[in-house]
mmCIF file of C-alpha atoms in Angstrom:
data_model
loop_
_atom_site.group_PDB
_atom_site.id
_atom_site.type_symbol
_atom_site.label_atom_id
_atom_site.label_comp_id
_atom_site.label_asym_id
_atom_site.label_seq_id
_atom_site.Cartn_x
_atom_site.Cartn_y
_atom_site.Cartn_z
ATOM 1 C CA MET L 1 -55.073 16.395 -19.058
ATOM 2 C CA GLY L 2 -54.164 17.008 -15.415
ATOM 3 C CA TRP L 3 -55.737 13.754 -14.272
ATOM 4 C CA VAL L 4 -53.612 11.833 -16.808
ATOM 5 C CA VAL L 5 -50.447 13.252 -15.295
ATOM 6 C CA ALA L 6 -51.691 12.468 -11.771
ATOM 7 C CA LEU L 7 -52.604 8.905 -12.758
ATOM 8 C CA ALA L 8 -49.215 8.401 -14.435
ATOM 9 C CA ALA L 9 -47.459 9.729 -11.326
ATOM 10 C CA LEU L 10 -49.378 7.348 -9.069
ATOM 11 C CA GLY L 11 -48.672 4.434 -11.377
ATOM 12 C CA ALA L 12 -44.953 5.242 -11.408
ATOM 13 C CA CYS L 13 -44.866 5.195 -7.603
ATOM 14 C CA ALA L 14 -46.516 1.802 -7.266
ATOM 15 C CA ARG L 15 -44.260 -1.095 -6.416
ATOM 16 C CA PRO L 16 -44.726 -4.069 -8.730
ATOM 17 C CA SER L 17 -45.209 -7.447 -7.090
ATOM 18 C CA TRP L 18 -42.381 -9.077 -9.032
ATOM 19 C CA MET L 19 -39.834 -6.971 -7.122
ATOM 20 C CA HIS L 20 -40.547 -8.832 -3.879
ATOM 21 C CA LEU L 21 -37.814 -11.420 -3.466
ATOM 22 C CA PRO L 22 -38.087 -14.340 -1.062
ATOM 23 C CA ASP L 23 -35.668 -14.582 1.846
ATOM 24 C CA VAL L 24 -32.734 -16.770 0.945
ATOM 25 C CA HIS L 25 -31.154 -18.756 3.770
ATOM 26 C CA MET L 26 -27.633 -19.938 3.092
ATOM 27 C CA PRO L 27 -26.432 -23.171 4.741
ATOM 28 C CA GLU L 28 -23.734 -23.017 7.427
ATOM 29 C CA MET L 29 -20.285 -23.381 5.906
ATOM 30 C CA PRO L 30 -17.878 -25.794 7.614
ATOM 31 C CA HIS L 31 -14.826 -24.344 9.343
ATOM 32 C CA VAL L 32 -11.683 -24.836 7.293
ATOM 33 C CA SER L 33 -8.290 -24.437 8.913
ATOM 34 C CA MET L 34 -5.246 -23.781 6.794
ATOM 35 C CA PRO L 35 -2.178 -25.989 7.283
ATOM 36 C CA HIS L 36 0.896 -24.475 8.910
ATOM 37 C CA VAL L 37 3.748 -24.123 6.444
ATOM 38 C CA SER L 38 7.218 -23.529 7.810
ATOM 39 C CA MET L 39 9.645 -21.549 5.679
ATOM 40 C CA PRO L 40 12.918 -23.329 4.894
ATOM 41 C CA SER L 41 16.089 -21.755 6.167
ATOM 42 C CA VAL L 42 18.128 -20.210 3.379
ATOM 43 C CA THR L 43 21.871 -20.162 3.771
ATOM 44 C CA LEU L 44 23.978 -18.616 1.050
ATOM 45 C CA PRO L 45 27.795 -18.757 1.174
ATOM 46 C CA SER L 46 28.099 -15.199 -0.167
ATOM 47 C CA LEU L 47 26.161 -13.853 2.809
ATOM 48 C CA HIS L 48 28.326 -15.522 5.413
ATOM 49 C CA GLY L 49 31.714 -15.087 3.758
ATOM 50 C CA GLY L 50 31.952 -18.809 2.940
ATOM 51 C CA ALA L 51 33.227 -18.459 -0.610
ATOM 52 C CA LYS L 52 36.726 -17.095 -1.183
ATOM 53 C CA GLY L 53 36.667 -13.547 -2.555
ATOM 54 C CA SER L 54 32.917 -13.270 -2.080
ATOM 55 C CA ARG L 55 31.266 -10.070 -1.022
ATOM 56 C CA THR L 56 29.761 -9.982 2.457
ATOM 57 C CA SER L 57 26.322 -8.400 2.745
ATOM 58 C CA GLU L 58 24.886 -6.467 5.663
ATOM 59 C CA VAL L 59 21.429 -7.855 4.888
ATOM 60 C CA GLU L 60 20.254 -10.468 7.385
ATOM 61 C CA VAL L 61 18.947 -13.935 6.626
ATOM 62 C CA VAL L 62 15.368 -14.081 7.901
ATOM 63 C CA GLN L 63 13.054 -16.732 9.305
ATOM 64 C CA SER L 64 9.322 -17.011 8.655
ATOM 65 C CA ALA L 65 8.499 -14.894 11.728
ATOM 66 C CA ASP L 66 10.698 -12.128 10.330
ATOM 67 C CA VAL L 67 8.812 -12.273 7.022
ATOM 68 C CA ALA L 68 5.537 -11.927 8.943
ATOM 69 C CA ASP L 69 7.027 -8.892 10.736
ATOM 70 C CA PHE L 70 7.877 -7.452 7.319
ATOM 71 C CA TYR L 71 4.289 -7.830 6.084
ATOM 72 C CA THR L 72 2.956 -6.120 9.202
ATOM 73 C CA ARG L 73 5.517 -3.295 9.154
ATOM 74 C CA ALA L 74 5.054 -2.590 5.441
ATOM 75 C CA ALA L 75 1.244 -2.585 5.661
ATOM 76 C CA GLU L 76 1.386 -0.185 8.635
ATOM 77 C CA PHE L 77 3.709 2.168 6.761
ATOM 78 C CA TYR L 78 1.493 2.434 3.689
ATOM 79 C CA LYS L 79 -1.587 3.065 5.853
ATOM 80 C CA ARG L 80 0.314 5.935 7.519
ATOM 81 C CA LEU L 81 0.606 7.653 4.121
ATOM 82 C CA GLU L 82 -3.170 8.094 3.862
ATOM 83 C CA GLY L 83 -4.525 11.587 4.536
ATOM 84 C CA ARG L 84 -1.100 13.292 4.695
ATOM 85 C CA ARG L 85 -0.150 16.318 2.628
ATOM 86 C CA PHE L 86 3.136 15.535 0.943
ATOM 87 C CA ASN L 87 3.785 19.164 0.053
ATOM 88 C CA SER L 88 3.789 20.097 3.738
ATOM 89 C CA VAL L 89 6.652 20.570 6.187
ATOM 90 C CA VAL L 90 4.539 19.014 8.943
ATOM 91 C CA SER L 91 4.403 15.662 7.106
ATOM 92 C CA PHE L 92 8.084 15.920 6.203
ATOM 93 C CA ARG L 93 9.043 16.324 9.875
ATOM 94 C CA ASP L 94 6.791 13.505 11.102
ATOM 95 C CA ALA L 95 8.857 11.137 13.245
ATOM 96 C CA GLY L 96 6.352 8.326 12.633
ATOM 97 C CA LEU L 97 7.175 8.249 8.918
ATOM 98 C CA ARG L 98 10.909 8.612 9.517
ATOM 99 C CA ALA L 99 10.882 5.514 11.752
ATOM 100 C CA TYR L 100 10.646 3.305 8.650
ATOM 101 C CA PHE L 101 13.967 4.536 7.230
ATOM 102 C CA GLU L 102 17.451 3.644 8.355
ATOM 103 C CA ASN L 103 18.844 7.162 7.970
ATOM 104 C CA GLU L 104 17.929 10.743 7.092
ATOM 105 C CA GLN L 105 19.155 10.512 3.489
ATOM 106 C CA ALA L 106 16.990 7.476 2.751
ATOM 107 C CA PHE L 107 13.916 9.261 4.133
ATOM 108 C CA THR L 108 14.463 12.499 2.202
ATOM 109 C CA ASP L 109 15.085 10.612 -1.061
ATOM 110 C CA TYR L 110 11.933 8.541 -0.631
ATOM 111 C CA TYR L 111 9.791 11.489 0.497
ATOM 112 C CA ALA L 112 10.888 13.635 -2.457
ATOM 113 C CA ASP L 113 10.172 10.799 -4.886
ATOM 114 C CA VAL L 114 6.648 10.186 -3.526
ATOM 115 C CA ALA L 115 5.871 13.932 -3.424
ATOM 116 C CA ASP L 116 6.996 14.253 -7.052
ATOM 117 C CA HIS L 117 4.840 11.300 -8.137
ATOM 118 C CA LEU L 118 1.768 12.767 -6.396
ATOM 119 C CA THR L 119 2.308 16.158 -8.018
ATOM 120 C CA THR L 120 2.838 14.641 -11.461
ATOM 121 C CA ALA L 121 -0.341 12.555 -11.076
ATOM 122 C CA HIS L 122 -2.305 15.721 -10.099
ATOM 123 C CA PHE L 123 -3.300 14.563 -6.620
ATOM 124 C CA GLU L 124 -5.507 17.165 -4.964
ATOM 125 C CA ARG L 125 -3.415 18.953 -2.300
ATOM 126 C CA SER L 126 -0.837 16.118 -2.702
ATOM 127 C CA VAL L 127 -2.920 13.963 -0.358
ATOM 128 C CA PRO L 128 -3.263 10.198 -0.826
ATOM 129 C CA VAL L 129 -6.802 9.195 0.109
ATOM 130 C CA HIS L 130 -6.276 5.440 0.008
ATOM 131 C CA THR L 131 -3.329 3.057 -0.244
ATOM 132 C CA SER L 132 -3.410 -0.640 -0.984
ATOM 133 C CA VAL L 133 -0.629 -3.157 -1.175
ATOM 134 C CA ASP L 134 -1.003 -5.098 -4.403
ATOM 135 C CA GLU L 135 1.813 -7.559 -3.782
ATOM 136 C CA PHE L 136 4.556 -8.504 -1.345
ATOM 137 C CA LEU L 137 7.573 -10.030 -3.069
ATOM 138 C CA VAL L 138 10.308 -11.635 -0.981
ATOM 139 C CA ASP L 139 13.353 -11.655 -3.264
ATOM 140 C CA GLY L 140 15.740 -13.457 -0.979
ATOM 141 C CA PRO L 141 17.173 -13.437 2.507
ATOM 142 C CA GLY L 142 16.526 -10.010 4.012
ATOM 143 C CA ARG L 143 15.334 -8.454 0.730
ATOM 144 C CA ALA L 144 11.786 -7.757 -0.383
ATOM 145 C CA ARG L 145 9.736 -5.518 -2.623
ATOM 146 C CA VAL L 146 6.261 -4.097 -2.162
ATOM 147 C CA GLN L 147 3.992 -3.119 -5.029
ATOM 148 C CA VAL L 148 1.634 -0.470 -3.720
ATOM 149 C CA ARG L 149 -1.170 1.564 -5.248
ATOM 150 C CA ILE L 150 -1.735 5.108 -3.965
ATOM 151 C CA VAL L 151 -5.087 6.716 -4.807
ATOM 152 C CA GLY L 152 -6.132 10.348 -4.448
ATOM 153 C CA ASP L 153 -8.651 12.848 -5.800
ATOM 154 C CA ASP L 154 -7.753 14.514 -9.112
ATOM 155 C CA GLU L 155 -7.117 18.246 -8.647
ATOM 156 C CA ARG L 156 -7.736 19.254 -12.269
ATOM 157 C CA PRO L 157 -11.012 20.979 -13.146
ATOM 158 C CA PHE L 158 -13.922 18.850 -14.423
ATOM 159 C CA ARG L 159 -12.213 15.610 -13.485
ATOM 160 C CA PHE L 160 -14.365 14.019 -10.835
ATOM 161 C CA TRP L 161 -12.483 10.739 -10.681
ATOM 162 C CA THR L 162 -9.369 9.701 -8.832
ATOM 163 C CA SER L 163 -5.697 9.638 -9.740
ATOM 164 C CA THR L 164 -3.563 6.585 -9.090
ATOM 165 C CA VAL L 165 0.167 6.119 -8.591
ATOM 166 C CA ARG L 166 1.682 2.641 -8.608
ATOM 167 C CA ARG L 167 5.047 2.168 -6.936
ATOM 168 C CA GLU L 168 7.418 -0.640 -6.187
ATOM 169 C CA ASP L 169 9.463 -0.059 -3.044
ATOM 170 C CA ARG L 170 12.466 -2.052 -1.860
ATOM 171 C CA TRP L 171 12.757 -3.160 1.759
ATOM 172 C CA GLU L 172 15.839 -4.657 3.431
ATOM 173 C CA ARG L 173 16.377 -6.158 6.855
ATOM 174 C CA ARG L 174 19.344 -4.797 8.820
ATOM 175 C CA SER L 175 20.077 -4.742 12.544
ATOM 176 C CA GLY L 176 16.937 -6.754 13.288
ATOM 177 C CA GLN L 177 14.591 -4.288 11.540
ATOM 178 C CA TRP L 178 12.973 -3.920 8.093
ATOM 179 C CA TRP L 179 13.848 -0.611 6.380
ATOM 180 C CA ILE L 180 12.640 1.034 3.171
ATOM 181 C CA THR L 181 15.584 1.410 0.818
ATOM 182 C CA PRO L 182 14.910 4.029 -1.862
ATOM 183 C CA THR L 183 15.936 3.084 -5.379
ATOM 184 C CA PRO L 184 18.323 5.481 -7.107
ATOM 185 C CA PRO L 185 16.710 7.640 -9.817
#
């Protein structure tokens, strides 16, 4: 009986010959360069006071370079959220996070909203582990939205998976800078 078990164990450890795969060499792919697309300039009379009785906006009209700056600034901000405890005074006082908001009120409104979402979603220690931008949406001159996914470990017992919060944040360009503009509750 013991030799049957030993023989079965040796047979289970053997590597069958069909598992050996040949080396596959892929051909070199040609270099493809993408064409340069310039963004058209958008001029709206309501933004420049051209129409009588129209409302003047503080939001700036942007060029394609400004849109690229927006993408970079937004992506950097969401990466800064990773690994921070949102139920901590240290994160709340972080000047690096506050630099993305035009004023103190905008920061505190946004911070409270994110902290509430993380608590409601049962994030462990209110810490986002990973953020990813799902979509950048440029709504018009100087206005954009970002759809972001925030992922963290689930703090509840016997739940070994992650929790996810999806948000859509508004950004506006004022005084030559892109700012997060919290939406009212």
